[in-house]
Each structure stands twice: as structure tokens, then as C-alpha cells.
Coordinates of C-alpha atoms in Angstrom, one line a residue:
Chain B
X130 CA -20.6 -50.2 -67.5
X131 CA -23.9 -48.6 -66.9
X132 CA -24.2 -50.3 -63.6
X133 CA -20.8 -49.0 -62.7
X134 CA -21.8 -45.5 -63.8
X135 CA -24.8 -45.7 -61.5
X136 CA -22.7 -47.0 -58.7
X137 CA -20.4 -44.0 -59.0
X138 CA -23.3 -41.6 -59.3
X139 CA -24.7 -43.0 -56.0
X140 CA -21.3 -42.8 -54.4
X141 CA -20.6 -39.2 -55.3
X142 CA -24.2 -38.2 -54.4
X143 CA -23.8 -39.6 -51.0
X144 CA -20.3 -38.4 -50.3
X145 CA -20.7 -34.9 -51.7
X146 CA -20.9 -32.2 -49.1
X147 CA -22.0 -29.0 -50.7
X148 CA -19.7 -26.3 -49.6
X149 CA -21.7 -24.3 -47.1
X150 CA -22.3 -20.6 -47.7
X151 CA -19.6 -18.8 -45.8
X152 CA -20.3 -15.4 -44.4
X153 CA -17.3 -13.9 -46.2
X154 CA -15.3 -14.7 -49.3
X155 CA -11.6 -14.4 -49.0
X156 CA -8.8 -15.1 -51.5
X157 CA -5.9 -16.6 -49.6
X158 CA -2.4 -15.9 -50.8
X159 CA -0.3 -18.5 -52.4
X160 CA 2.7 -20.3 -51.0
X161 CA 4.9 -23.2 -51.8
X162 CA 4.0 -25.0 -48.6
X163 CA 2.4 -28.4 -49.5
X164 CA 1.3 -29.2 -46.0
X165 CA -2.4 -30.2 -45.9
X166 CA -4.9 -29.2 -43.3
X167 CA -6.4 -32.2 -41.3
X168 CA -9.8 -33.6 -42.0
X169 CA -11.5 -32.2 -38.9
X170 CA -11.1 -30.3 -35.7
X171 CA -10.3 -27.1 -37.6
X172 CA -10.9 -23.8 -36.1
X173 CA -10.8 -21.1 -38.7
X174 CA -10.3 -17.4 -38.1
X175 CA -11.1 -15.7 -41.4
X176 CA -9.7 -12.2 -41.8
X177 CA -11.0 -10.2 -44.7
X178 CA -9.6 -7.0 -46.3
X179 CA -11.9 -4.8 -44.2
X180 CA -10.2 -5.7 -40.9
X181 CA -13.0 -8.0 -39.9
X182 CA -12.5 -11.4 -38.2
X183 CA -14.9 -14.3 -38.6
X184 CA -15.0 -17.3 -36.4
X185 CA -15.7 -20.8 -37.7
X186 CA -15.5 -24.3 -36.5
X187 CA -16.2 -27.5 -38.4
X188 CA -18.1 -29.4 -35.8
X189 CA -21.6 -28.7 -34.7
X190 CA -21.5 -30.0 -31.1
X191 CA -18.4 -28.0 -30.4
X192 CA -20.1 -24.8 -31.6
X193 CA -23.2 -25.6 -29.5
X194 CA -21.0 -25.9 -26.4
X195 CA -19.1 -22.8 -27.3
X196 CA -22.1 -20.6 -27.9
X197 CA -23.5 -21.6 -24.5
X198 CA -20.3 -20.9 -22.7
X199 CA -19.5 -17.6 -24.4
X200 CA -23.2 -16.6 -24.0
X201 CA -23.0 -17.3 -20.3
X202 CA -19.9 -15.2 -20.0
X203 CA -21.5 -12.2 -21.6
X204 CA -24.9 -12.8 -20.0
X205 CA -26.6 -13.5 -23.3
X206 CA -29.0 -16.5 -23.6
X207 CA -30.0 -18.3 -26.7
X208 CA -33.0 -20.3 -27.6
X209 CA -32.6 -24.0 -28.6
X210 CA -33.6 -23.0 -32.1
X211 CA -30.9 -20.4 -32.3
X212 CA -28.3 -22.8 -31.0
X213 CA -29.3 -25.3 -33.6
X214 CA -29.0 -22.7 -36.3
X215 CA -25.6 -21.6 -35.0
X216 CA -24.3 -25.2 -35.2
X217 CA -25.2 -25.2 -38.9
X218 CA -23.4 -22.0 -39.8
X219 CA -19.9 -22.4 -41.2
X220 CA -18.7 -19.1 -39.7
X221 CA -20.1 -15.9 -38.4
X222 CA -18.9 -12.3 -37.8
X223 CA -21.1 -10.5 -35.3
X224 CA -20.6 -9.4 -31.7
X225 CA -22.3 -11.7 -29.2
X226 CA -25.1 -9.2 -28.5
X227 CA -26.2 -9.2 -32.1
X228 CA -25.8 -12.9 -32.6
X229 CA -29.3 -13.8 -31.5
X230 CA -31.1 -11.6 -34.0
X231 CA -28.6 -12.7 -36.7
X232 CA -29.5 -16.3 -36.0
X233 CA -33.2 -15.6 -36.2
X234 CA -32.9 -14.4 -39.8
X235 CA -33.3 -16.9 -42.7
X236 CA -30.5 -17.8 -45.1
X237 CA -31.3 -15.2 -47.7
X238 CA -31.6 -12.4 -45.1
X239 CA -28.3 -13.4 -43.6
X240 CA -26.7 -13.4 -47.0
X241 CA -27.8 -9.8 -47.5
X242 CA -26.6 -8.8 -44.0
X243 CA -23.1 -10.4 -44.4
X244 CA -21.6 -7.5 -46.3
X245 CA -22.2 -5.0 -43.5
X246 CA -21.3 -7.2 -40.6
X247 CA -18.9 -5.8 -38.1
X248 CA -17.0 -9.0 -37.5
X249 CA -16.2 -10.6 -34.2
X250 CA -14.6 -8.0 -31.9
X251 CA -11.0 -8.7 -31.3
X252 CA -9.5 -5.5 -29.7
X253 CA -8.0 -5.8 -26.2
X254 CA -10.9 -4.0 -24.5
X255 CA -13.6 -6.2 -25.9
X256 CA -12.0 -9.4 -27.0
X257 CA -14.7 -11.8 -27.9
X258 CA -12.6 -13.6 -30.5
X259 CA -10.3 -15.0 -27.8
X260 CA -13.3 -16.2 -25.8
X261 CA -14.7 -18.1 -28.8
X262 CA -11.3 -19.6 -29.5
X263 CA -10.7 -20.7 -25.9
X264 CA -14.2 -22.1 -25.4
X265 CA -14.2 -24.0 -28.7
X266 CA -10.9 -25.5 -27.8
X267 CA -12.1 -26.5 -24.4
X268 CA -15.3 -27.9 -25.8
X269 CA -13.5 -29.9 -28.4
X270 CA -11.1 -31.3 -25.8
X271 CA -14.0 -32.3 -23.6
X272 CA -16.3 -33.7 -26.2
X273 CA -13.9 -35.4 -28.6
X274 CA -10.6 -35.5 -26.7
X275 CA -8.7 -34.1 -29.6
X276 CA -6.5 -31.0 -30.0
X277 CA -7.8 -28.2 -32.2
X278 CA -6.1 -27.1 -35.3
X279 CA -6.0 -23.4 -35.5
X280 CA -6.1 -22.0 -39.0
X281 CA -5.9 -18.4 -40.0
X282 CA -7.5 -17.8 -43.3
X283 CA -6.5 -14.3 -44.4
X284 CA -7.3 -12.5 -47.6
X285 CA -4.2 -11.7 -49.6
X286 CA -5.2 -8.0 -49.4
X287 CA -5.9 -8.0 -45.7
X288 CA -3.5 -5.7 -43.9
X289 CA -0.7 -7.2 -41.9
X290 CA -1.6 -5.2 -38.8
X291 CA -4.9 -7.1 -38.3
X292 CA -3.3 -10.4 -38.7
X293 CA -0.5 -9.5 -36.3
X294 CA -3.0 -8.2 -33.8
X295 CA -4.9 -11.5 -34.0
X296 CA -1.7 -13.5 -33.6
X297 CA -0.6 -11.3 -30.7
X298 CA -3.9 -11.8 -28.9
X299 CA -3.7 -15.5 -29.3
X300 CA -0.1 -15.5 -28.0
X301 CA -1.3 -13.8 -24.9
X302 CA -3.2 -16.9 -24.2
X303 CA -0.2 -19.2 -25.0
X304 CA -1.4 -20.2 -28.4
X305 CA 1.8 -20.1 -30.4
X306 CA 1.2 -22.4 -33.3
X307 CA -0.7 -21.1 -36.2
X308 CA -1.5 -22.4 -39.6
X309 CA -1.9 -19.9 -42.4
X310 CA -4.2 -21.1 -45.1
X311 CA -2.7 -20.7 -48.5
X312 CA -3.3 -21.9 -52.0
X313 CA -0.6 -24.0 -53.5
X314 CA 2.0 -22.5 -55.8
X315 CA 4.7 -24.3 -57.7
X316 CA 8.1 -24.4 -56.0
X317 CA 10.7 -22.7 -58.0
X318 CA 12.6 -25.5 -59.7
X319 CA 16.0 -23.9 -59.4
X320 CA 17.1 -22.0 -56.4
X321 CA 20.5 -20.9 -57.4
X322 CA 22.7 -17.9 -56.6
Chain O
X210 CA -29.1 -45.4 -81.9
X211 CA -27.0 -47.9 -79.9
X212 CA -29.4 -50.7 -80.2
X213 CA -29.5 -53.8 -82.3
X214 CA -32.9 -54.6 -83.6
X215 CA -33.4 -58.3 -83.9
X216 CA -35.7 -59.6 -86.4
X217 CA -38.5 -61.6 -84.8
X218 CA -38.8 -65.3 -85.7
X219 CA -41.2 -64.6 -88.6
X220 CA -40.3 -67.4 -90.8
X221 CA -43.3 -66.8 -93.1
X222 CA -44.9 -70.2 -92.4
X223 CA -48.6 -70.2 -93.0
X224 CA -50.6 -67.2 -94.2
X225 CA -52.2 -66.2 -91.0
X226 CA -50.8 -62.9 -89.8
X227 CA -50.4 -62.9 -86.1
X228 CA -50.3 -59.7 -84.0
X229 CA -46.7 -58.4 -84.0
X230 CA -45.1 -59.2 -80.7
X231 CA -44.0 -56.1 -78.9
X232 CA -40.4 -55.9 -78.1
X233 CA -39.6 -56.0 -74.4
X234 CA -36.5 -54.0 -74.8
X235 CA -36.4 -50.3 -73.8
X236 CA -34.1 -47.8 -75.2
X237 CA -31.7 -47.1 -72.3
X238 CA -29.7 -44.4 -74.1
X239 CA -31.3 -41.3 -72.5
X240 CA -31.0 -42.8 -69.0
X241 CA -27.4 -43.7 -69.5
X242 CA -26.8 -40.2 -70.8
X243 CA -28.4 -38.8 -67.7
X244 CA -26.4 -41.1 -65.4
X245 CA -23.1 -39.9 -66.9
X246 CA -24.2 -36.3 -66.7
X247 CA -24.9 -36.7 -63.0
X248 CA -21.7 -38.6 -62.6
X249 CA -19.6 -35.8 -64.2
X250 CA -21.5 -33.2 -62.2
X251 CA -20.9 -34.8 -58.8
X252 CA -17.3 -35.6 -59.6
X253 CA -16.6 -32.0 -60.5
X254 CA -18.4 -30.5 -57.6
X255 CA -17.0 -32.8 -54.9
X256 CA -14.5 -30.9 -52.9
X257 CA -11.7 -33.4 -52.4
X258 CA -9.1 -30.7 -52.0
X259 CA -8.3 -29.7 -48.5
X260 CA -6.7 -26.4 -48.1
X261 CA -3.0 -26.1 -47.9
X262 CA -1.5 -24.5 -44.9
X263 CA 1.7 -22.9 -43.9
X264 CA 2.9 -23.5 -40.4
X265 CA 3.9 -20.5 -38.3
X266 CA 5.3 -21.2 -34.9
X267 CA 5.8 -18.2 -32.8
X268 CA 8.2 -18.2 -29.8
X269 CA 6.7 -18.7 -26.4
X270 CA 6.4 -15.4 -24.6
X271 CA 8.2 -15.6 -21.3
X272 CA 7.0 -12.8 -19.2
X273 CA 9.8 -13.3 -16.6
X274 CA 12.6 -12.4 -18.9
X275 CA 13.7 -8.8 -18.6
X276 CA 14.9 -6.8 -21.6
X277 CA 18.5 -6.8 -20.6
X278 CA 18.6 -10.5 -20.1
X279 CA 17.7 -11.2 -23.6
X280 CA 20.3 -12.3 -26.1
X281 CA 21.4 -9.6 -28.4
X282 CA 21.8 -10.3 -32.0
X283 CA 25.3 -9.7 -33.4
X284 CA 25.6 -7.0 -36.0
X285 CA 27.3 -9.3 -38.4
X286 CA 24.4 -11.7 -38.4
X287 CA 21.5 -9.4 -38.4
X288 CA 19.5 -8.8 -41.5
X289 CA 16.4 -6.7 -41.3
X290 CA 13.7 -7.0 -43.9
X291 CA 10.9 -4.5 -43.9
X292 CA 7.8 -5.3 -45.8
X293 CA 6.8 -2.0 -47.3
X294 CA 3.5 -1.0 -49.0
X295 CA 3.1 -1.6 -52.7
X296 CA 4.8 -4.9 -52.6
X297 CA 8.2 -3.4 -52.1
X298 CA 10.8 -4.9 -49.8
X299 CA 13.4 -2.8 -47.9
X300 CA 16.4 -4.5 -46.3
X301 CA 19.6 -3.6 -44.5
X302 CA 22.4 -5.5 -42.9
X303 CA 23.6 -4.9 -39.4
X304 CA 22.0 -3.1 -36.7
X305 CA 20.2 0.3 -36.6
X306 CA 21.2 2.1 -33.4
X307 CA 20.6 5.8 -33.9
X308 CA 21.5 6.6 -30.3
X309 CA 24.8 4.8 -30.5
X310 CA 27.3 7.0 -32.5
X311 CA 29.8 4.1 -32.9
X312 CA 27.4 2.1 -35.0
X313 CA 27.3 3.2 -38.6
X314 CA 23.9 4.1 -39.9
X315 CA 22.9 1.2 -42.2
X316 CA 22.0 1.9 -45.8
X317 CA 18.5 0.7 -46.7
X318 CA 18.2 -1.0 -50.0
X319 CA 15.0 -1.6 -52.0
X320 CA 14.0 -4.8 -53.8
X321 CA 10.9 -6.8 -54.6
X322 CA 9.5 -10.3 -54.3
X323 CA 10.7 -11.6 -57.7
X324 CA 13.1 -14.4 -58.0
X325 CA 16.0 -12.0 -58.5
X326 CA 14.8 -9.8 -55.7
X327 CA 14.8 -10.7 -52.1
X328 CA 15.5 -14.4 -52.7
X329 CA 18.9 -13.6 -54.4
X330 CA 19.7 -11.2 -51.6
X331 CA 19.1 -13.9 -49.0
X332 CA 21.0 -16.6 -50.8
X333 CA 24.0 -14.2 -51.4
X334 CA 24.0 -13.3 -47.7
X335 CA 23.9 -16.9 -46.6
X336 CA 27.0 -17.5 -48.7
X337 CA 28.9 -14.6 -47.3
X338 CA 27.8 -14.8 -43.8
X339 CA 26.9 -18.1 -42.3
X340 CA 23.8 -18.3 -40.2
X341 CA 22.2 -14.9 -40.7
X342 CA 19.3 -14.0 -38.5
X343 CA 16.5 -12.4 -40.4
X344 CA 14.2 -9.9 -38.7
X345 CA 10.9 -9.5 -40.6
X346 CA 9.1 -6.3 -39.9
X347 CA 5.9 -5.5 -41.7
X348 CA 5.7 -1.7 -42.2
X349 CA 2.7 -0.2 -40.4
X350 CA 2.8 3.5 -40.0
X351 CA 0.5 6.5 -40.6
X352 CA -2.1 4.5 -42.5
X353 CA 0.4 3.0 -44.9
X354 CA 0.9 -0.7 -44.4
X355 CA 2.0 -3.9 -46.0
X356 CA -0.4 -6.6 -47.1
X357 CA -0.9 -10.0 -45.5
X358 CA 0.1 -11.5 -48.8
X359 CA 3.6 -9.9 -48.4
X360 CA 3.9 -11.6 -45.1
X361 CA 3.1 -15.0 -46.5
X362 CA 5.4 -14.3 -49.4
X363 CA 8.4 -13.5 -47.2
X364 CA 7.8 -16.5 -44.9
X365 CA 7.6 -18.6 -48.1
X366 CA 11.0 -17.2 -49.2
X367 CA 12.4 -18.3 -45.8
X368 CA 11.3 -21.8 -46.7
X369 CA 12.6 -21.7 -50.2
X370 CA 16.0 -20.4 -49.2
X371 CA 16.1 -22.8 -46.3
X372 CA 16.6 -20.0 -43.9
X373 CA 16.6 -21.4 -40.4
X374 CA 16.5 -18.4 -38.1
X375 CA 14.0 -15.7 -38.6
X376 CA 11.6 -13.8 -36.5
X377 CA 8.4 -11.9 -37.3
X378 CA 8.3 -8.7 -35.2
X379 CA 6.6 -5.4 -35.1
X380 CA 8.3 -2.5 -36.8
X381 CA 10.3 -0.3 -34.4
X382 CA 10.1 3.5 -34.4
X383 CA 13.8 3.8 -35.2
X384 CA 13.3 1.8 -38.4
X385 CA 10.4 4.0 -39.5
X386 CA 12.7 7.0 -38.9
X387 CA 15.5 5.4 -40.9
X388 CA 13.2 4.9 -43.8
X389 CA 11.9 8.4 -43.5
X390 CA 15.4 9.8 -43.4
X391 CA 16.4 8.0 -46.5
X392 CA 13.3 9.2 -48.3
X393 CA 12.2 5.7 -49.4
X394 CA 8.5 6.2 -48.7

């Protein structure tokens, strides 16, 4: 029994992935949809209740490719250390021009900064969000030959307008399938008249 | 505690007292306690649960189609649901065409997201009128707007009531005017 206990301890210790510190905490609304998100290749656009959008991807190499491509587009270069740091972050919400200095900070400083971050710009004049999404999709297709699962993780109290704007911008680029992250709620047992 | 002490083979033969043999057994209890503590901790912190998602597929935008080539919704089929601020739901049947005098001005009704609210309205309508088409319009006007939660809730109601045809669109100016006119906000 003790042997088994130790075996399980070892198993859980090795398989546990501590949930990385996300830049923003959101409380997704509940729905009766019992569809599950896949294991990997998830691009998450987090929308909080202050109209901010955060970009996240679950694979480091894809993020490394994306930061290089987006950086090249906006004429911003990153040091190898910054790129490495970027690959480790679960998500971020700063314009590309501020991203370098954001990555230079250590974990504690970033945590303190996160409250006041402006989010990734997504308005039509300066739409960095769409560049991140497109570059990450392209990188994932090139590196892993897999389609990307686009998840929108909105806070229940976020306003509809922000979500609709994000959806509209993505539709402009022919992305028409979205997945809204929700928490599970029981289906009503009786749907009568 | 959980240990059985065995008496050594001291049969009492001969008077010579030998040095007591030290037991080779160690008390394992604290270690096992710790092992189970760790086991419980890791089991509880492991995030097995993947997030649930709700799929939302938007129609493909075809830029070549002109406005007058698009299919018009029949008035008998149309149901417009407006997601209002403060978790309220406005709805009306038929079309709202303020410029066309032949179309009667629809009466906007107010309900909510409870089981007897919008769900009942939808189910009743599905019985009376086969294949209704639902237009979902989140209210966004003059700083007052619906919450994202409401949008998910109404999409969820579509799944629950097994409503096949629905569209998520932006609110039109004429619907804002209609709500203003009927003093609902």
C-alpha cells in the first residue's frame, strides 16, 4: 500500500503542471455546452471587463515564431532572452512597442504591472491583435502542421461590444469559427412548454 | 502506534545478560503520513479539467453580395431578441420597418433569462410558428450595453430550445428608436 502511495505521489508530481500565472483573471460565464477544449494548439483571446484583450498561446515554439514575425512587421526587434521569456508567458496584454520592456521585468514586477496594462490593441487603425492571431496560426501550421483552435475567454461582465468587435475583426480575416470558453452548468432537466 | 513489537528470543537460559539486540525496524508511520499528504496535495492541485467551450460559427462574409440580393426574412418568421442592460431581454415578433407605413409597429415585450422568461417565449413561438428565425441584437447605445454573459446565455437558450436558425447581429438604429419610443430604457 505504501509502495502504491509513493508510486502515485511520484506520478502526480511528474504530471502536475502548475497553472502558470496569467496576466489577467477572468470569470467566464456558464453555459450548458459540454464540449471540451482540445489538449493543445489553443489560441486564447482573453477579454476582461475593462475592454482589454490579452493574447495567449499554449505552445512556446509557436510564440517564438509569432513574436519574431510580428516584431518584424512593426520594426521591433527582440533579444534572444526576451524571446525565451515570451515563450514562457501564458498570455500578455501590451502593445508591441512596450513588449520588450515588459519582458525584461521579472515575474514579481510583471505581476504588479498587469493591473494597469493597456491590452493588445485591436481597433481597426492599429490592429495588432489580428497580426498576432494570424502569425500564430501560420507558425503553428508550419511547425506542427495542425490547425489552431481559437478560444475566446471573456469575462462574464465584459461588455458585448468588445467581444463583438473582436469577432468582427477576425471575420474580416475569414476566421468564422469561434469557441467561447464557458464553465459548465447543469442542463435543465425538463424543457417543457 | 501501528507497529507490532516482537519479543526477542530471550528464553532466559543462563544467567549471563547479553547486550540487548537493537531492533532493525524503523517506525515508518511519519513517512507514510507524509506520503499520503503529498499524494492528496498533488491529486487536488492537478488540473485535469479542461475548459468547456461553446461553439459559435458565424456566417462567411461574402463581399460580392449586394444588399438587395440578400434573402429577406418573412415577417411571420422573424423574432427579434434584444439583449438589454441589467440582464433584461426585450423581444418582438415580426419586422420593424418605421419607414413602411403598411407594416404595423411591433410591440416590444420585456422578459428575463429565467426558465419562465425567454425560454418559454421561444418554445411557445416554436409551437405556434414553425421554423422561426431569431435575430439576436445586443443593445449597445449611449454607454448602456449588455454584458457578454447575456450573449452566452441567449446562445445557450438557443441550444436548450433546439432553435436551429438564429443570427447574432449588431443592433440597428431603428430598433434603438423603437425601444426609446416605448420608454423601455
